[in-house]
Every structure is written in C-alpha cells, then in structure tokens.
Coordinates of C-alpha atoms in Angstrom, one line a residue:
X94 CA 50.6 2.4 63.2
X95 CA 48.8 -0.8 62.2
X96 CA 46.5 1.4 59.8
X97 CA 49.6 2.9 58.2
X98 CA 50.8 -0.8 57.3
X99 CA 47.4 -1.6 55.9
X100 CA 47.4 1.5 54.0
X101 CA 50.9 1.0 52.4
X102 CA 50.2 -2.7 51.6
X103 CA 46.9 -1.5 49.8
X104 CA 48.6 0.9 47.8
X105 CA 51.2 -1.5 46.8
X106 CA 48.8 -3.8 45.9
X107 CA 47.0 -1.3 43.7
X108 CA 50.0 0.0 42.1
X109 CA 51.2 -3.6 41.1
X110 CA 47.5 -4.3 39.9
X111 CA 47.6 -1.1 37.9
X112 CA 51.2 -2.0 36.3
X113 CA 50.0 -5.4 35.3
X114 CA 46.9 -3.7 33.4
X115 CA 49.0 -1.0 31.8
X116 CA 52.0 -3.5 31.0
X117 CA 50.4 -5.1 28.0
X118 CA 49.9 -1.3 26.6
X119 CA 53.6 -0.3 27.4
X120 CA 55.2 -3.5 25.8
X121 CA 54.7 -4.5 22.4
X122 CA 54.8 -8.1 22.3
X123 CA 55.5 -8.0 18.6
X124 CA 58.9 -6.9 18.9
X125 CA 59.6 -10.3 20.4
X126 CA 58.3 -12.0 17.2
X127 CA 61.8 -11.9 15.6
X128 CA 63.5 -13.7 18.6
X129 CA 61.0 -16.4 18.8
X130 CA 61.1 -17.2 15.1
X131 CA 64.6 -17.2 14.9
X132 CA 64.7 -19.9 18.1
X133 CA 62.3 -22.0 16.2
X134 CA 63.9 -21.7 12.8
X135 CA 67.3 -23.0 14.3
X136 CA 65.7 -25.6 16.3
X137 CA 63.5 -27.1 13.6
X138 CA 65.6 -26.3 10.4
X139 CA 62.6 -24.8 8.7
X140 CA 61.0 -21.5 7.8
X141 CA 58.7 -20.3 10.5
X142 CA 56.2 -17.3 10.6
X143 CA 54.3 -16.1 13.5
X144 CA 51.2 -13.9 13.4
X145 CA 50.5 -10.8 15.6
X146 CA 51.0 -11.4 19.2
X147 CA 49.6 -10.2 22.3
X148 CA 51.2 -10.1 25.6
X149 CA 49.2 -11.6 28.5
X150 CA 50.9 -10.7 31.7
X151 CA 48.5 -12.5 34.1
X152 CA 49.1 -15.6 32.5
X153 CA 52.9 -15.1 32.0
X154 CA 53.0 -15.5 28.4
X155 CA 52.5 -14.3 24.8
X156 CA 49.8 -15.4 22.5
X157 CA 50.1 -15.3 18.6
X158 CA 47.4 -15.5 16.2
X159 CA 49.0 -17.9 13.7
X160 CA 52.0 -20.1 13.5
X161 CA 53.1 -21.6 10.0
X162 CA 56.0 -23.9 9.8
X163 CA 57.1 -24.7 5.9
X164 CA 57.3 -28.2 4.8
X165 CA 60.4 -29.9 3.3
X166 CA 60.6 -28.4 -0.2
X167 CA 61.4 -32.1 -1.7
X168 CA 57.8 -32.9 -0.8
X169 CA 55.6 -29.6 -1.0
X170 CA 55.8 -25.9 -1.0
X171 CA 52.6 -25.8 1.0
X172 CA 53.0 -25.7 4.9
X173 CA 53.9 -28.6 6.8
X174 CA 51.9 -27.0 9.9
X175 CA 49.5 -24.2 10.3
X176 CA 48.0 -23.5 13.4
X177 CA 45.1 -21.2 14.7
X178 CA 47.3 -19.8 17.7
X179 CA 50.4 -20.3 19.4
X180 CA 50.8 -19.6 23.4
X181 CA 54.3 -19.1 24.6
X182 CA 54.9 -19.3 28.1
X183 CA 57.6 -17.1 29.7
X184 CA 59.2 -16.1 32.5
X185 CA 57.9 -12.8 33.5
X186 CA 60.5 -10.8 35.4
X187 CA 63.1 -11.2 32.7
X188 CA 60.5 -10.2 30.1
X189 CA 59.7 -7.0 31.9
X190 CA 63.0 -5.7 33.2
X191 CA 65.6 -7.4 30.5
X192 CA 63.3 -7.7 27.5
X193 CA 64.5 -11.2 27.2
X194 CA 62.3 -14.4 26.7
X195 CA 63.0 -17.6 28.7
X196 CA 60.7 -20.1 27.1
X197 CA 58.9 -22.3 29.8
X198 CA 56.1 -23.8 27.2
X199 CA 54.8 -23.7 24.1
X200 CA 51.1 -24.6 23.4
X201 CA 49.8 -25.1 19.8
X202 CA 46.2 -24.7 19.4
X203 CA 44.2 -26.6 16.3
X204 CA 47.3 -27.2 14.2
X205 CA 46.8 -28.9 10.7
X206 CA 49.8 -31.1 10.0
X207 CA 50.4 -32.6 6.6
X208 CA 52.3 -35.9 6.8
X209 CA 53.5 -37.0 3.6
X210 CA 55.4 -40.7 2.5
X211 CA 57.4 -40.5 -0.8
X212 CA 57.8 -43.5 -3.0
X213 CA 61.4 -43.8 -1.7
X214 CA 60.5 -44.7 1.9
X215 CA 61.1 -40.9 3.2
X216 CA 58.9 -38.8 5.3
X217 CA 58.5 -35.2 5.3
X218 CA 59.1 -34.8 9.0
X219 CA 62.4 -36.7 8.6
X220 CA 64.4 -33.3 8.0
X221 CA 62.9 -31.6 11.0
X222 CA 66.0 -30.6 13.4
X223 CA 68.1 -31.1 10.6
X224 CA 71.7 -29.6 10.9
X225 CA 71.2 -27.7 7.5
X226 CA 69.2 -24.6 8.3
X227 CA 66.9 -22.2 6.4
X228 CA 68.6 -19.3 4.7
X229 CA 66.9 -17.0 7.4
X230 CA 68.3 -18.8 10.2
X231 CA 71.3 -17.4 12.1
X232 CA 74.9 -18.6 11.2
X233 CA 77.1 -20.8 13.6
X234 CA 76.4 -24.1 15.3
X235 CA 72.9 -24.9 16.1
X236 CA 71.9 -23.6 19.3
X237 CA 70.6 -25.8 22.1
X238 CA 66.8 -25.2 22.6
X239 CA 64.9 -26.4 25.7
X240 CA 61.7 -25.9 27.6
X241 CA 59.6 -27.6 30.0
X242 CA 56.6 -28.5 27.9
X243 CA 55.2 -28.7 24.4
X244 CA 51.3 -29.3 23.7
X245 CA 49.3 -30.0 20.9
X246 CA 45.7 -29.0 21.4
X247 CA 42.9 -30.5 19.0
X248 CA 45.1 -30.7 16.0
X249 CA 44.5 -32.6 12.6
X250 CA 47.0 -34.7 10.9
X251 CA 46.5 -35.0 7.1
X252 CA 48.0 -38.4 5.7
X253 CA 49.0 -38.4 1.9
X254 CA 51.6 -38.5 -0.6
X255 CA 53.0 -36.4 -3.5
X256 CA 51.2 -38.4 -6.1
X257 CA 48.2 -39.2 -4.3
X258 CA 45.5 -36.7 -4.2
X259 CA 43.5 -38.6 -1.7
X260 CA 43.5 -37.5 2.1
X261 CA 43.1 -39.2 5.3
X262 CA 42.4 -37.3 8.5
X263 CA 43.3 -38.0 12.0
X264 CA 41.3 -35.9 14.2
X265 CA 41.1 -34.5 17.8
X266 CA 45.0 -35.1 18.0
X267 CA 46.4 -34.0 21.5
X268 CA 50.0 -34.5 22.3
X269 CA 52.3 -33.4 25.4
X270 CA 56.0 -33.4 25.5
X271 CA 57.8 -32.7 28.4
X272 CA 61.6 -31.8 29.0
X273 CA 62.0 -30.5 25.8
X274 CA 65.5 -30.6 24.2
X275 CA 67.0 -31.5 21.2
X276 CA 69.8 -33.4 22.9
X277 CA 67.9 -35.2 25.8
X278 CA 65.1 -37.9 26.3
X279 CA 61.6 -36.5 26.1
X280 CA 58.8 -38.4 27.8
X281 CA 55.6 -37.9 25.6
X282 CA 51.9 -38.7 25.5
X283 CA 49.6 -38.6 22.5
X284 CA 46.0 -39.4 21.3
X285 CA 43.7 -39.1 18.5
X286 CA 40.7 -40.2 16.4
X287 CA 41.6 -42.6 13.4
X288 CA 39.8 -42.3 9.9
X289 CA 36.7 -44.4 10.1
X290 CA 36.0 -43.4 13.6
X291 CA 38.7 -45.3 15.5
X292 CA 40.9 -44.2 18.2
X293 CA 44.9 -44.3 19.0
X294 CA 47.0 -43.8 21.9
X295 CA 50.6 -43.7 22.5
X296 CA 52.8 -43.2 25.7
X297 CA 56.7 -43.4 25.8
X298 CA 59.5 -41.3 25.3
X299 CA 62.0 -40.1 22.4
X300 CA 65.2 -38.5 22.0
X301 CA 67.8 -37.3 21.6
X302 CA 67.0 -35.9 18.2
X303 CA 68.6 -37.5 15.4
X304 CA 69.3 -34.4 13.2
X305 CA 70.2 -36.1 10.1
X306 CA 66.9 -38.1 10.0
X307 CA 64.4 -37.3 12.7
X308 CA 62.6 -40.5 11.6
X309 CA 65.7 -42.7 13.4
X310 CA 65.6 -40.8 16.5
X311 CA 65.6 -43.3 19.5
X312 CA 62.1 -44.2 20.6
X313 CA 60.1 -46.3 23.2
X314 CA 56.4 -46.4 23.3
X315 CA 53.1 -48.5 24.1
X316 CA 50.7 -48.2 21.3
X317 CA 47.0 -49.0 21.8
X318 CA 44.6 -49.0 18.7
X319 CA 41.1 -49.3 18.6
X320 CA 38.6 -50.0 15.5
X321 CA 41.1 -48.4 12.9
X322 CA 39.6 -48.8 9.4
X323 CA 42.5 -50.3 7.4
X324 CA 41.3 -48.9 4.2
X325 CA 41.3 -45.3 5.4
X326 CA 44.9 -45.2 7.4
X327 CA 46.7 -43.7 4.4
X328 CA 49.3 -46.0 4.5
X329 CA 47.9 -48.1 1.4
X330 CA 47.5 -47.1 -2.2
X331 CA 44.1 -45.7 -3.3
X332 CA 41.9 -48.5 -4.3
X333 CA 43.6 -51.1 -2.4
X334 CA 41.6 -54.2 -1.9
X335 CA 42.6 -54.5 2.0
X336 CA 39.9 -53.7 4.1
X337 CA 38.9 -54.3 7.8
X338 CA 38.9 -53.0 11.3
X339 CA 42.0 -53.5 13.5
X340 CA 42.5 -53.4 17.3
X341 CA 46.1 -53.6 18.7
X342 CA 48.4 -53.5 21.5
X343 CA 52.2 -53.3 21.0
X344 CA 55.5 -52.0 22.4
X345 CA 58.0 -50.7 20.4
X346 CA 61.6 -49.9 21.4
X347 CA 64.5 -48.4 19.2
X348 CA 68.1 -47.0 19.8
X349 CA 67.7 -45.3 16.3
X350 CA 68.8 -48.1 14.1
X351 CA 67.0 -51.4 14.7
X352 CA 63.4 -51.2 16.2
X353 CA 62.1 -54.1 18.0
X354 CA 58.1 -54.4 18.0
X355 CA 56.2 -57.0 19.7
X356 CA 52.5 -57.3 20.6
X357 CA 49.0 -58.6 19.5
X358 CA 46.5 -57.6 16.7
X359 CA 42.8 -58.4 15.9
X360 CA 41.3 -57.9 12.7
X361 CA 37.4 -58.0 12.1
X362 CA 35.7 -58.0 8.9
X363 CA 39.1 -58.8 7.0
X364 CA 38.9 -58.5 3.1
X365 CA 42.0 -59.2 1.0
X366 CA 41.0 -59.4 -2.6
X367 CA 38.9 -57.5 -4.9
X368 CA 35.5 -59.1 -5.2
X369 CA 35.6 -60.5 -1.8
X370 CA 33.7 -59.9 1.0
X371 CA 34.2 -59.3 4.9
X372 CA 35.4 -62.4 6.7
X373 CA 32.8 -63.6 9.3
X374 CA 35.5 -64.7 11.5
X375 CA 38.0 -62.6 13.3
X376 CA 41.6 -63.0 12.9
X377 CA 44.4 -62.6 15.6
X378 CA 47.9 -62.3 15.2
X379 CA 50.7 -62.3 17.9
X380 CA 54.0 -61.1 16.9
X381 CA 57.3 -60.2 17.3
X382 CA 59.4 -58.2 14.3
X383 CA 62.8 -56.6 14.2
X384 CA 62.8 -53.5 11.8
X385 CA 65.8 -51.7 10.2
X386 CA 65.0 -48.0 10.6
X387 CA 67.5 -47.0 7.8
X388 CA 66.8 -49.8 5.4
X389 CA 63.0 -49.3 6.1
X390 CA 62.8 -53.4 6.1
X391 CA 62.3 -56.0 8.8
X392 CA 61.7 -59.6 9.7
X393 CA 58.9 -61.3 11.7
X394 CA 60.5 -63.4 13.9
X395 CA 57.2 -64.6 15.9
X396 CA 53.9 -64.7 14.0
X397 CA 50.9 -66.8 15.3
X398 CA 47.9 -66.4 13.3
X399 CA 45.1 -67.3 15.5
X400 CA 41.3 -68.3 14.3
X401 CA 39.3 -69.6 17.1
X402 CA 41.5 -71.9 19.4
X403 CA 43.5 -72.9 16.2
X404 CA 46.9 -71.6 15.4
X405 CA 48.9 -71.1 12.3
X406 CA 52.5 -70.1 11.9
X407 CA 53.7 -67.2 9.5
X408 CA 57.3 -65.8 9.1
X409 CA 59.3 -64.0 6.5
X410 CA 60.2 -60.4 5.6
X411 CA 58.8 -56.9 4.8
X412 CA 59.8 -53.9 3.2
X413 CA 57.8 -50.4 3.7
X414 CA 59.6 -48.3 1.2
X415 CA 57.0 -47.7 -1.3
X416 CA 53.4 -46.4 -0.7
X417 CA 52.1 -49.8 0.2
X418 CA 54.1 -52.3 2.4
X419 CA 55.8 -55.3 0.5
X420 CA 55.8 -58.8 2.2
X421 CA 57.5 -62.0 1.4
X422 CA 56.1 -64.5 3.9
X423 CA 55.4 -68.2 4.4
X424 CA 52.2 -69.5 6.0
X425 CA 52.1 -73.0 7.4
X426 CA 48.7 -74.3 8.9
X427 CA 48.4 -77.8 10.0
X428 CA 45.1 -79.6 10.3
X429 CA 43.1 -76.6 11.2
X430 CA 39.5 -77.4 11.7
X431 CA 37.3 -76.4 8.9
X432 CA 34.9 -74.6 11.3
X433 CA 37.9 -72.1 12.0
X434 CA 38.8 -71.5 8.1
X435 CA 35.3 -71.3 6.6
X436 CA 34.7 -68.0 8.2
X437 CA 37.7 -66.6 6.6
X438 CA 36.8 -67.8 3.0
X439 CA 35.0 -64.5 1.9
X440 CA 38.2 -62.4 2.5
X441 CA 40.0 -64.4 -0.2
X442 CA 37.1 -64.2 -2.5
X443 CA 35.8 -67.8 -2.1
X444 CA 32.0 -67.6 -1.6
X445 CA 30.2 -71.0 -1.1
X446 CA 27.1 -71.6 -2.8
X447 CA 23.9 -69.9 -1.4
X448 CA 22.3 -71.7 1.5
X449 CA 25.8 -74.1 2.1
X450 CA 28.4 -74.2 4.6
X451 CA 31.5 -76.2 5.3
X452 CA 31.4 -78.5 8.4
X453 CA 33.6 -81.1 10.0
X454 CA 36.9 -82.0 8.8
X455 CA 40.4 -80.5 8.7
X456 CA 42.6 -78.1 6.3
X457 CA 46.1 -77.9 5.9
X458 CA 48.0 -75.4 3.9
X459 CA 51.5 -74.4 3.1
X460 CA 51.2 -70.9 1.3
X461 CA 53.8 -68.2 0.0
X462 CA 52.7 -64.7 0.5
X463 CA 54.5 -62.2 -2.0
X464 CA 54.1 -58.7 -3.0
X465 CA 52.3 -55.4 -1.8
X466 CA 49.7 -56.4 1.0
X467 CA 46.9 -54.9 -1.0
X468 CA 47.8 -56.6 -4.1
X469 CA 48.9 -60.0 -2.6
X470 CA 49.7 -62.9 -4.3
X471 CA 49.1 -66.0 -2.1
X472 CA 50.2 -69.6 -3.6
X473 CA 50.7 -72.9 -2.7
X474 CA 49.1 -76.4 -1.9
X475 CA 46.2 -77.0 0.1
X476 CA 44.4 -80.1 1.4
X477 CA 41.2 -80.7 2.9
X478 CA 40.0 -84.2 4.6
X479 CA 36.8 -85.6 6.0
X480 CA 34.6 -82.3 5.5
X481 CA 30.8 -82.1 4.4
X482 CA 29.6 -79.3 2.3
X483 CA 26.1 -78.9 3.9
X484 CA 23.4 -77.7 1.9
X485 CA 24.7 -78.7 -1.4
X486 CA 24.7 -81.8 -3.2
X487 CA 27.1 -82.1 -6.4
X488 CA 25.6 -85.4 -7.7
X489 CA 22.2 -84.0 -7.7
X490 CA 23.5 -81.0 -9.7
X491 CA 24.2 -83.5 -12.5
X492 CA 20.5 -84.3 -12.5
X493 CA 19.6 -87.3 -13.7
X494 CA 23.2 -88.9 -13.3
X495 CA 22.3 -89.7 -9.7
X496 CA 19.2 -91.9 -10.5
X497 CA 21.2 -93.6 -13.6
X498 CA 24.2 -94.4 -11.6
X499 CA 22.1 -95.6 -8.6
X500 CA 23.5 -93.0 -6.3
X501 CA 21.6 -91.9 -3.2
X502 CA 20.1 -88.2 -2.9
X503 CA 20.6 -86.0 0.0
X504 CA 21.1 -82.6 0.7
X505 CA 24.9 -82.5 1.4
X506 CA 28.0 -83.5 -0.2
X507 CA 30.6 -85.4 1.6
X508 CA 34.3 -84.7 0.9
X509 CA 36.8 -87.5 1.6
X510 CA 39.4 -85.6 0.3
X511 CA 40.1 -82.3 -1.8
X512 CA 43.7 -81.2 -2.9
X513 CA 44.8 -78.4 -5.1
X514 CA 47.5 -75.8 -5.9
X515 CA 46.2 -72.5 -5.5
X516 CA 46.9 -69.1 -6.7
X517 CA 45.0 -66.1 -5.1
X518 CA 45.6 -62.6 -6.6
X519 CA 43.6 -59.4 -7.0
X520 CA 42.4 -60.9 -10.4
X521 CA 41.0 -63.9 -8.8
X522 CA 41.7 -67.4 -7.8
X523 CA 43.5 -70.1 -9.9
X524 CA 43.1 -73.8 -9.0
X525 CA 45.4 -76.2 -10.7
X526 CA 45.8 -80.1 -10.1
X527 CA 42.4 -80.2 -8.4
X528 CA 41.2 -83.7 -7.1
X529 CA 38.4 -84.2 -5.2
X530 CA 37.0 -87.7 -3.6
X531 CA 33.3 -87.8 -3.1
X532 CA 32.2 -90.9 -2.0
X533 CA 28.7 -90.6 -3.4
X534 CA 30.0 -89.6 -6.9
X535 CA 33.5 -90.7 -7.3
X536 CA 36.6 -88.9 -8.1
X537 CA 36.8 -85.4 -10.0
X538 CA 39.8 -83.9 -11.4
X539 CA 40.6 -80.6 -13.2
X540 CA 41.3 -77.2 -13.1
X541 CA 39.8 -73.8 -13.5
X542 CA 39.3 -70.3 -11.9
X543 CA 37.1 -68.0 -10.0
X544 CA 37.5 -64.3 -11.2
X545 CA 37.4 -61.2 -9.1
X546 CA 33.6 -61.2 -9.7
X547 CA 33.1 -64.6 -8.5
X548 CA 32.5 -65.9 -11.9
X549 CA 33.4 -69.8 -12.4
X550 CA 35.3 -71.2 -15.3
X551 CA 36.2 -75.2 -14.5
X552 CA 36.7 -77.9 -16.8
X553 CA 36.4 -81.0 -14.8
X554 CA 36.3 -84.7 -15.5
X555 CA 34.2 -87.2 -13.0
X556 CA 35.3 -90.7 -12.7
X557 CA 32.1 -92.1 -11.3
X558 CA 31.8 -94.7 -8.6
X559 CA 31.7 -98.4 -9.5
X560 CA 29.0 -99.2 -6.9
X561 CA 26.1 -98.8 -9.3
X562 CA 25.4 -100.8 -12.3
X563 CA 25.5 -97.9 -15.4
X564 CA 23.0 -98.6 -18.0
X565 CA 21.6 -97.0 -20.9
X566 CA 22.7 -93.4 -21.4
X567 CA 25.5 -93.7 -19.0
X568 CA 27.0 -96.4 -20.9
X569 CA 26.8 -94.3 -23.9
X570 CA 28.0 -91.4 -22.0
X571 CA 31.1 -93.1 -21.1
X572 CA 32.3 -93.4 -24.6
X573 CA 32.7 -89.8 -24.9
X574 CA 34.7 -89.5 -21.9
X575 CA 38.5 -90.4 -21.2
X576 CA 37.6 -94.0 -20.2
X577 CA 35.0 -96.2 -18.8
X578 CA 32.2 -94.6 -16.3
X579 CA 33.9 -91.0 -16.6
X580 CA 32.2 -87.7 -17.5
X581 CA 33.7 -84.5 -18.7
X582 CA 31.7 -81.3 -17.3
X583 CA 32.3 -77.7 -16.8
X584 CA 31.4 -75.3 -13.8
X585 CA 30.1 -72.0 -14.9
X586 CA 27.8 -69.6 -13.1
X587 CA 29.2 -68.0 -9.7
X588 CA 30.4 -69.2 -6.4
X589 CA 26.9 -68.3 -4.9
X590 CA 25.0 -70.2 -7.7
X591 CA 27.4 -72.8 -9.5
X592 CA 26.0 -74.2 -12.9
X593 CA 27.2 -77.8 -13.9
X594 CA 27.0 -78.3 -17.7
X595 CA 28.0 -81.2 -20.1
X596 CA 31.6 -80.6 -21.7
X597 CA 30.2 -82.0 -25.2
X598 CA 33.1 -80.8 -27.1
X599 CA 35.6 -82.1 -24.4
X600 CA 34.3 -85.5 -24.6
X601 CA 34.1 -85.7 -28.4
X602 CA 37.7 -84.5 -28.6
X603 CA 38.6 -87.7 -26.5
X604 CA 37.0 -90.1 -28.6
X605 CA 36.1 -88.9 -32.3
X606 CA 34.6 -92.2 -33.4
X607 CA 31.8 -91.7 -31.0
X608 CA 28.5 -91.3 -32.9
X609 CA 27.6 -87.6 -33.2
X610 CA 23.7 -88.6 -33.5
X611 CA 21.9 -88.2 -30.3
X612 CA 24.9 -87.0 -28.1
X613 CA 23.3 -83.8 -27.2
X614 CA 20.0 -85.6 -26.2
X615 CA 22.0 -88.3 -23.9
X616 CA 24.0 -85.7 -22.2
X617 CA 21.1 -83.3 -21.8
X618 CA 18.9 -85.7 -20.1
X619 CA 21.9 -86.7 -17.8
X620 CA 22.2 -83.3 -16.8
X621 CA 18.7 -82.5 -16.8
X622 CA 19.4 -79.5 -19.2
X623 CA 18.0 -79.1 -22.8
X624 CA 20.7 -78.8 -25.4

C-alpha cells in the first residue's frame, strides 16, 4: 500500500514537472502583449511598445526583450524610456487556466530615461499618468492599475533640455516602489551615481498621482547627496561659471502645492564667477525653504552661511522656471574674521598678490545677490578693519617714495580700514568709492575694476602721511596732485602681480601750471621706473 502511494506521488510530481516544462511551448506569451501594452498606455498616458516575450513558468512571469515608452511630443519624438528588458511577475494559475494576467510586479532592466526641462519650467515627465490618453488607448474613464512592486535595475538618466545638446548622465540608477497604484500612497527608495563621480540616495513616499501634472504629486523624502559636481548636474546652462563639489542632507514634504524643505549643504572648491578659482575654504549652508510647486518659485525662510565658526545670514526669493535658477537674495555678514573670508576670495575672482595673504581683522558686508545663479550679480558695500596684507608692502611698490617720505620698510601692509561699493558679475569686479587707510603710507582713494581675466585697472590718489618731512622730488610731485602731499597713480597688471605706475596725465590735468620739464624724471624716480 505504501509503495502504491509513493508511486502515485512520484507520478504526480513527474506529470507536474513535465507540464511546467511543456507549458511555455503550449502557451504563446506574445498573445498577452496587447493586453499588457494597453494597461500600461492607460496608466501612463503614453504610447508603449513591448518586444517579443517569453513565458517563464518557474519564475511565474513573462519576460520581454525590450520596452519603449514614448516622450511627451512637446519635448521630443524620441523615447522617454527605452529598456533592455521587462519582466512581468504574474499569478500563475489565472494565467494558465483563464489566460488572464494579474500583475504582481514589474522589473525594468537597464532603462535609459531622458529627462528634459523646458524654459517655461515644465518637465517632460509632468504629463505621465495624464487623463488625456494616447490614441491607441481604450476609451472610457481611466482604469485603476495596481501591483505590489515596481523595480528599476541599473538604469541611466540623461538630463538635458530641448535647446541644449549637452547631456549629463546619472548612472547605476536603482529604484523600488511598493504598493503601486495611481490613487494611493507609494513608498519608494532610489539611488544612483551623479555626474562627476558623486552619489545620490532618496527614500520616502509619493502619491496619489496628480494626473494633471505629475510634478505636483504629494511627496515626502529624505535626500542624501555626496560629492555632486555642480557643473555637471544638468540643471545649469552650458558654460556656467558655477562649479564645486556638493554634499547635502535634507528632508522635503509636500501635499502637492507648497513644498517645505530644510537641511544642510556643504560646498567645497566653490567657484562663482568666470576667471575665478576654487575657494580654499569650505562653505556650509543651513536652510529652510517654502516652494510653490505650481509657480515654481519659493522663499528662503532660514539661511545660515557658515565659514568656519562664523555665520552670515541670507534670505530672499528664488525662481526655477528657466534653465538656470534665478535668485533675489540679501546677504548680511557682520564682523566676520578675515581668516574665514580670505579662503573664499578666489571663488569671486579675487586673487591676492603672489605670496601674500590677508590676516587678522574683520570684514562686514551687506550684499544683494540677483539674477541666474550661474551669472550672479553681487553688489553692495563692504568694510574691512585692522587687517594685515602679509607678504606685500604697498609703500615699497612705490619704490623711492618710501625713502623720500621717511616711511619705514617692511614685508607687510597694515590696513586700518578699507571700504568700497562692490559690483561682482561674470564680467569681473567693479570697486567704486574705494577708500583705504594705510598707517605707513596715508589715505588712498579711487575706483577701478578687476576683469574676468584678473587684469587690474585702478585709478588712485594717495594722500601721504604727514609724519615724514617731504623734500625734493616729493615737494615737486605735490604740485601735480590734487593738493599738498598727494600722489596720483594707476594700478595695472594682474591681481597676482599688480604694477603701480605714476598717473602723469592725471596729475597734470589737476594743475596745468606745473612745469612740464622734468616731470617724467621726478615721478619715474619716485616709482623706481624709467619713463
């Protein structure tokens, strides 16, 4: 009896295994293709094409060789998504006995996804799930679509815009969404490699889908970014001056209308203007922001810029309609240590003379930041007190002036006070109402510019210190200036190698009665230069 039972069990197992082996030959998986394509067209509101498929009974699913999802025709006629393969996990018994498909999961392998952002602020994924259907979709109200899990494996996201041929690739993109439905909340996790070798991780939930604009779907997520190359993100215009490496941790939450975000960011090797260099000092930013998803604009409600242990405050509005975000911000920095500021100067295109450094003292600035962030205009007053320009002596650059005026030499320049109205733009830096009090020399006033290539063009006037007995050439020189003991001069060359030359014409314009004979020799001797 026992032997018969064993024989029956073995026979049943054998028949079952034989059926499983022969079933793929008996069932043509491709007959399910129109059904699956129709469901996906209805759910996505886009044309969908699926390649030839093979039934895998042992894994309980259908595997397709290719998946193509069309783009929004407003953006492109090329595919929005093209994947190497698609695996549909389906319940086996309904598939075998009734020929119906009850989808449990979708796995999209090695997809290439093209994301585009128009100048009007719209994304090409915004129309996904739209209530407007492609012509080939079945008529009637949108059907509900649900499954347990959707996975993207080893994908690539290509960032671009319709008017920009440059592409920025996000590689090794993996994502998993559970409890997938158009009308419910869906938990998700995602990760990928950013352009330039950084990484991105996101975890949270989203849904129900906003079918009018998928970009306004409710969302909550934690976002972690490591070493993202700002110049390669694809969110800035081609040729942008903005560059640096970004690390950030933040949380965002939205009900589909306003979005609140808060977190911290840290930028290394930051560059803000063309001709500038990477900042030597990291810049940290703690912030909170409210963003209107429909208007695509927002307000910074908290902005703490941290340089070392020093903090500057920033607040204002921003708009991301265009290819590059536009900001209107105000920065207030009160009595920040020069040591904290000095490392940021290269980012603004300010290069100190070779071998020199700013030490001691404090800096105060009240600046307006306006325009696209990759072509930012920064303007406003600055003030520096009790600082030392180590490794550079202004008086010695005037050559014989130091000896004639009885000024003691030295390797440094003490700056009692420096004030100016600055205008920093991609074209360079403009300094007006420049006033510098140098105890060893006197008071220096003027204005000028630093071009994007760091070329200097300043017209200055020094009112010399009265501590010295000015004789000889100095007395004659004074007749060329605007008053007693004054010296007009130009600063040329570059920020790394400034050149001080006498402003002969400037001096003569102020006093046309001055004897022209010997003027060049006198000023040339003072500046240690031949005329």
